[in-house]
mmCIF file of C-alpha atoms in Angstrom:
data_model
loop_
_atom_site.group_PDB
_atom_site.id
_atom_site.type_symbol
_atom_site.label_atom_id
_atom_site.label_comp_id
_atom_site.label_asym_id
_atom_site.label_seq_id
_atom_site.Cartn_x
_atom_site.Cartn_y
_atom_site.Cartn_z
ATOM 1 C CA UNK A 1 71.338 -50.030 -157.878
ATOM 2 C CA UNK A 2 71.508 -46.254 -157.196
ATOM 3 C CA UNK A 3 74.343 -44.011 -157.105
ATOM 4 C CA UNK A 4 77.058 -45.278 -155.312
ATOM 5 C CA UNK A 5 80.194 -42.883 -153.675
ATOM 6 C CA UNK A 6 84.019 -43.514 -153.253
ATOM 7 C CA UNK A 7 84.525 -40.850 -150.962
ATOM 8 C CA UNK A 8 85.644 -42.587 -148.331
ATOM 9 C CA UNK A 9 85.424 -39.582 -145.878
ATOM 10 C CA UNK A 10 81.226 -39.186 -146.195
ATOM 11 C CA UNK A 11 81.511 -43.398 -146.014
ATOM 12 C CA UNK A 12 83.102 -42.417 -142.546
ATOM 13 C CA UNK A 13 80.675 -39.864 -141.695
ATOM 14 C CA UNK A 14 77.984 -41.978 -142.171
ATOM 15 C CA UNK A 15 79.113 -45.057 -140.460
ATOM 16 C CA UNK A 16 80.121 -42.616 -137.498
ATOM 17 C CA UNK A 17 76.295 -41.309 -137.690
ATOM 18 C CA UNK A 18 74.850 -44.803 -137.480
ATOM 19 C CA UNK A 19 76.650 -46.192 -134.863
ATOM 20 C CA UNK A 20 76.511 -43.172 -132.451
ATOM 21 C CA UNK A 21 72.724 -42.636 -133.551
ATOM 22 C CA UNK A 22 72.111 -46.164 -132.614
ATOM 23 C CA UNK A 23 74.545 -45.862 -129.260
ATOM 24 C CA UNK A 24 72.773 -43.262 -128.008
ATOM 25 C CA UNK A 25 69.257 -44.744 -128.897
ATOM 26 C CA UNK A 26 70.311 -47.245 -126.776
ATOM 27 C CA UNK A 27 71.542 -45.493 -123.539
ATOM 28 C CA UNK A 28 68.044 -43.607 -123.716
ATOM 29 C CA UNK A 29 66.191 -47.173 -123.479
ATOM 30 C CA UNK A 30 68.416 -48.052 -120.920
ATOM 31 C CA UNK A 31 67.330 -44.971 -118.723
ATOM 32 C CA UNK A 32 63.925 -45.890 -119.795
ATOM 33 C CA UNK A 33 64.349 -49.294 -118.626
ATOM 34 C CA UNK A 34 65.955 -48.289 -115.547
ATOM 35 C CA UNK A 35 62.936 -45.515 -114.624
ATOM 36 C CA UNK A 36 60.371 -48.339 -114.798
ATOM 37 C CA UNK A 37 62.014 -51.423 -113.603
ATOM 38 C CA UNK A 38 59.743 -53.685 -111.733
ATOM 39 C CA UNK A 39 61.851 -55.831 -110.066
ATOM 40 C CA UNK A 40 63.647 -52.830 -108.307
ATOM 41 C CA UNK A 41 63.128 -53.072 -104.576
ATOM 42 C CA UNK A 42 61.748 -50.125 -103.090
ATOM 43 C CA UNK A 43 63.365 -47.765 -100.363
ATOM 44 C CA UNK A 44 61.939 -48.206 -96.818
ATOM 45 C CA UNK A 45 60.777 -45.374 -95.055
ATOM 46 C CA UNK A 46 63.576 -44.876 -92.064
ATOM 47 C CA UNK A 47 62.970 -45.232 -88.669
ATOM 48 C CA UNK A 48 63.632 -42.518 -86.401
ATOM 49 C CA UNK A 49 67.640 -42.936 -85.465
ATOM 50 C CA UNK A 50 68.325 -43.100 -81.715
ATOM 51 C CA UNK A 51 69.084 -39.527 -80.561
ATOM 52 C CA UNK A 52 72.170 -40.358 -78.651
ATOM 53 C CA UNK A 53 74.232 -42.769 -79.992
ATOM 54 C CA UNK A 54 77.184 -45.132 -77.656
ATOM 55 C CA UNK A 55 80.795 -43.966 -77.846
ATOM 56 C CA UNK A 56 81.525 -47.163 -78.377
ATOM 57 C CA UNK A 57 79.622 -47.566 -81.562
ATOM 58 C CA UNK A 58 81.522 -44.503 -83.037
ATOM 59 C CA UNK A 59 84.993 -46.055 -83.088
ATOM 60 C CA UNK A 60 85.474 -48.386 -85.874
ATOM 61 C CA UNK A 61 88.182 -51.003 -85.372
ATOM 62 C CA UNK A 62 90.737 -51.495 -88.472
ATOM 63 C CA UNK A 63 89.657 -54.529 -89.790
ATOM 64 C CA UNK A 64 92.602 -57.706 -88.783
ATOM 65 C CA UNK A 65 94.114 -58.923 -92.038
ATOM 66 C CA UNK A 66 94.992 -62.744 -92.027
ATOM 67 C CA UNK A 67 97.942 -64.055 -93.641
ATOM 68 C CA UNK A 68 97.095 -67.324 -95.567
ATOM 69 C CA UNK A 69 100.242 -67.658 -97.422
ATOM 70 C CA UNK A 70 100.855 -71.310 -96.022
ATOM 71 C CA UNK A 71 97.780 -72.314 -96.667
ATOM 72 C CA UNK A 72 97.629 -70.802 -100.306
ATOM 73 C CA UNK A 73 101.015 -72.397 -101.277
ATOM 74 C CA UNK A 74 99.463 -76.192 -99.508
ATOM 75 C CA UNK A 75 96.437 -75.583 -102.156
ATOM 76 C CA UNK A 76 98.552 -74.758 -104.752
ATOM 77 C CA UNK A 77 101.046 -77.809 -104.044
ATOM 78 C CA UNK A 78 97.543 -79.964 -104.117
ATOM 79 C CA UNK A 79 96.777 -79.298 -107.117
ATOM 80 C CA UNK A 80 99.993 -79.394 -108.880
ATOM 81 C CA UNK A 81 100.682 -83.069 -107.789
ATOM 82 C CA UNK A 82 97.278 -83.753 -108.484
ATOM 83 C CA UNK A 83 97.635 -82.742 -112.028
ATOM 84 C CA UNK A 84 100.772 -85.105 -112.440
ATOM 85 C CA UNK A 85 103.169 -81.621 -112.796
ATOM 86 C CA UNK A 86 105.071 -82.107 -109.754
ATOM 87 C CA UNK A 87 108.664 -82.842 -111.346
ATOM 88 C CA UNK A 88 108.108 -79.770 -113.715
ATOM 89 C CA UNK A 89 107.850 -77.396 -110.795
ATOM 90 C CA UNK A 90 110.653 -75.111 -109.282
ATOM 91 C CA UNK A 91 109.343 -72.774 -107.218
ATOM 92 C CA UNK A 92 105.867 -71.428 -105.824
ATOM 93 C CA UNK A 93 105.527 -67.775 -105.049
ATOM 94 C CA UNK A 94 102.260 -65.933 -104.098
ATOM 95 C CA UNK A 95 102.356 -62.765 -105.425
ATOM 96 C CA UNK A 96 101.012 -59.588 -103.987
ATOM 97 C CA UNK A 97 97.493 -58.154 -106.102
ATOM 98 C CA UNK A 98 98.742 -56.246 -109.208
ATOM 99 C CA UNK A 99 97.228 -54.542 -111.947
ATOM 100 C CA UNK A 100 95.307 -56.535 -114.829
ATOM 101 C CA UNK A 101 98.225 -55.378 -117.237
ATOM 102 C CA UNK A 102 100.777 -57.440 -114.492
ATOM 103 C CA UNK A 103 98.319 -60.618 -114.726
ATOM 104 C CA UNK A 104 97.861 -60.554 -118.431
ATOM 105 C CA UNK A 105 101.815 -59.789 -118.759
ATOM 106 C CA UNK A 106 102.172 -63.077 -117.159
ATOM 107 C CA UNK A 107 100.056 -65.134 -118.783
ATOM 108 C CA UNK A 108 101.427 -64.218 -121.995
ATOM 109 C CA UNK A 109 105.009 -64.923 -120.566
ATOM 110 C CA UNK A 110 103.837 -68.491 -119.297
ATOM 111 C CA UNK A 111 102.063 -69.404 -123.196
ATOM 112 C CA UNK A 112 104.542 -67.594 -125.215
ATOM 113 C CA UNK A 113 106.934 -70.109 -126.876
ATOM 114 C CA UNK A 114 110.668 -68.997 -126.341
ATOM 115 C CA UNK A 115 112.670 -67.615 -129.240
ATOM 116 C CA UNK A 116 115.446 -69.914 -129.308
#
């Protein structure tokens, strides 16, 4: 076996070299790949758009948002006394979209053992 070096900063250095090296070999077959994809579909040539267009067609309605809250919580119920967890279960609340941090927040509350 040759030589061998404690350093551990020129260990770093060349661990950093490899793995960027073979990062950005990567990303450069992937632009590769993407130049010569076959299975990409290819544009269509655009018809000639109408010269005057319908007033009508200009004004986009705000799209109607449903509320499904009753129908969310019946699903939920479902499933619950399907499971056999009825009797364990206080309360159901739908709660609005959050952020991934929110979700995972509450996950970890709901498998987390409590410290007493």
């Amino acid at each position: 076996m040759g030589p061998v070096t404690n350093n551990p900063f020129l260990v770093a250095i060349i661990n950093m070299t490899v793995v960027f090296g073979v990062l950005i070999v990567l990303g450069v077959l992937m632009h590769v790949i993407e130049m010569v994809d076959p299975t990409k579909k290819k544009a269509a040539p655009k018809a000639a758009a109408p010269v005057a267009a319908a007033p009508a067609a200009a004004a986009v309605a705000a799209p109607v948002v449903e509320d499904k809250s009753e129908e969310i919580a019946a699903v939920i119920a479902a499933a619950v006394a399907a499971c056999g967890g009825a009797e364990n279960v206080t309360a159901v609340r739908i709660a609005a979209p959050a952020a991934s941090w929110a979700v995972g927040a509450r996950a970890e509350a709901q498998t987390v053992k409590p410290f007493m």
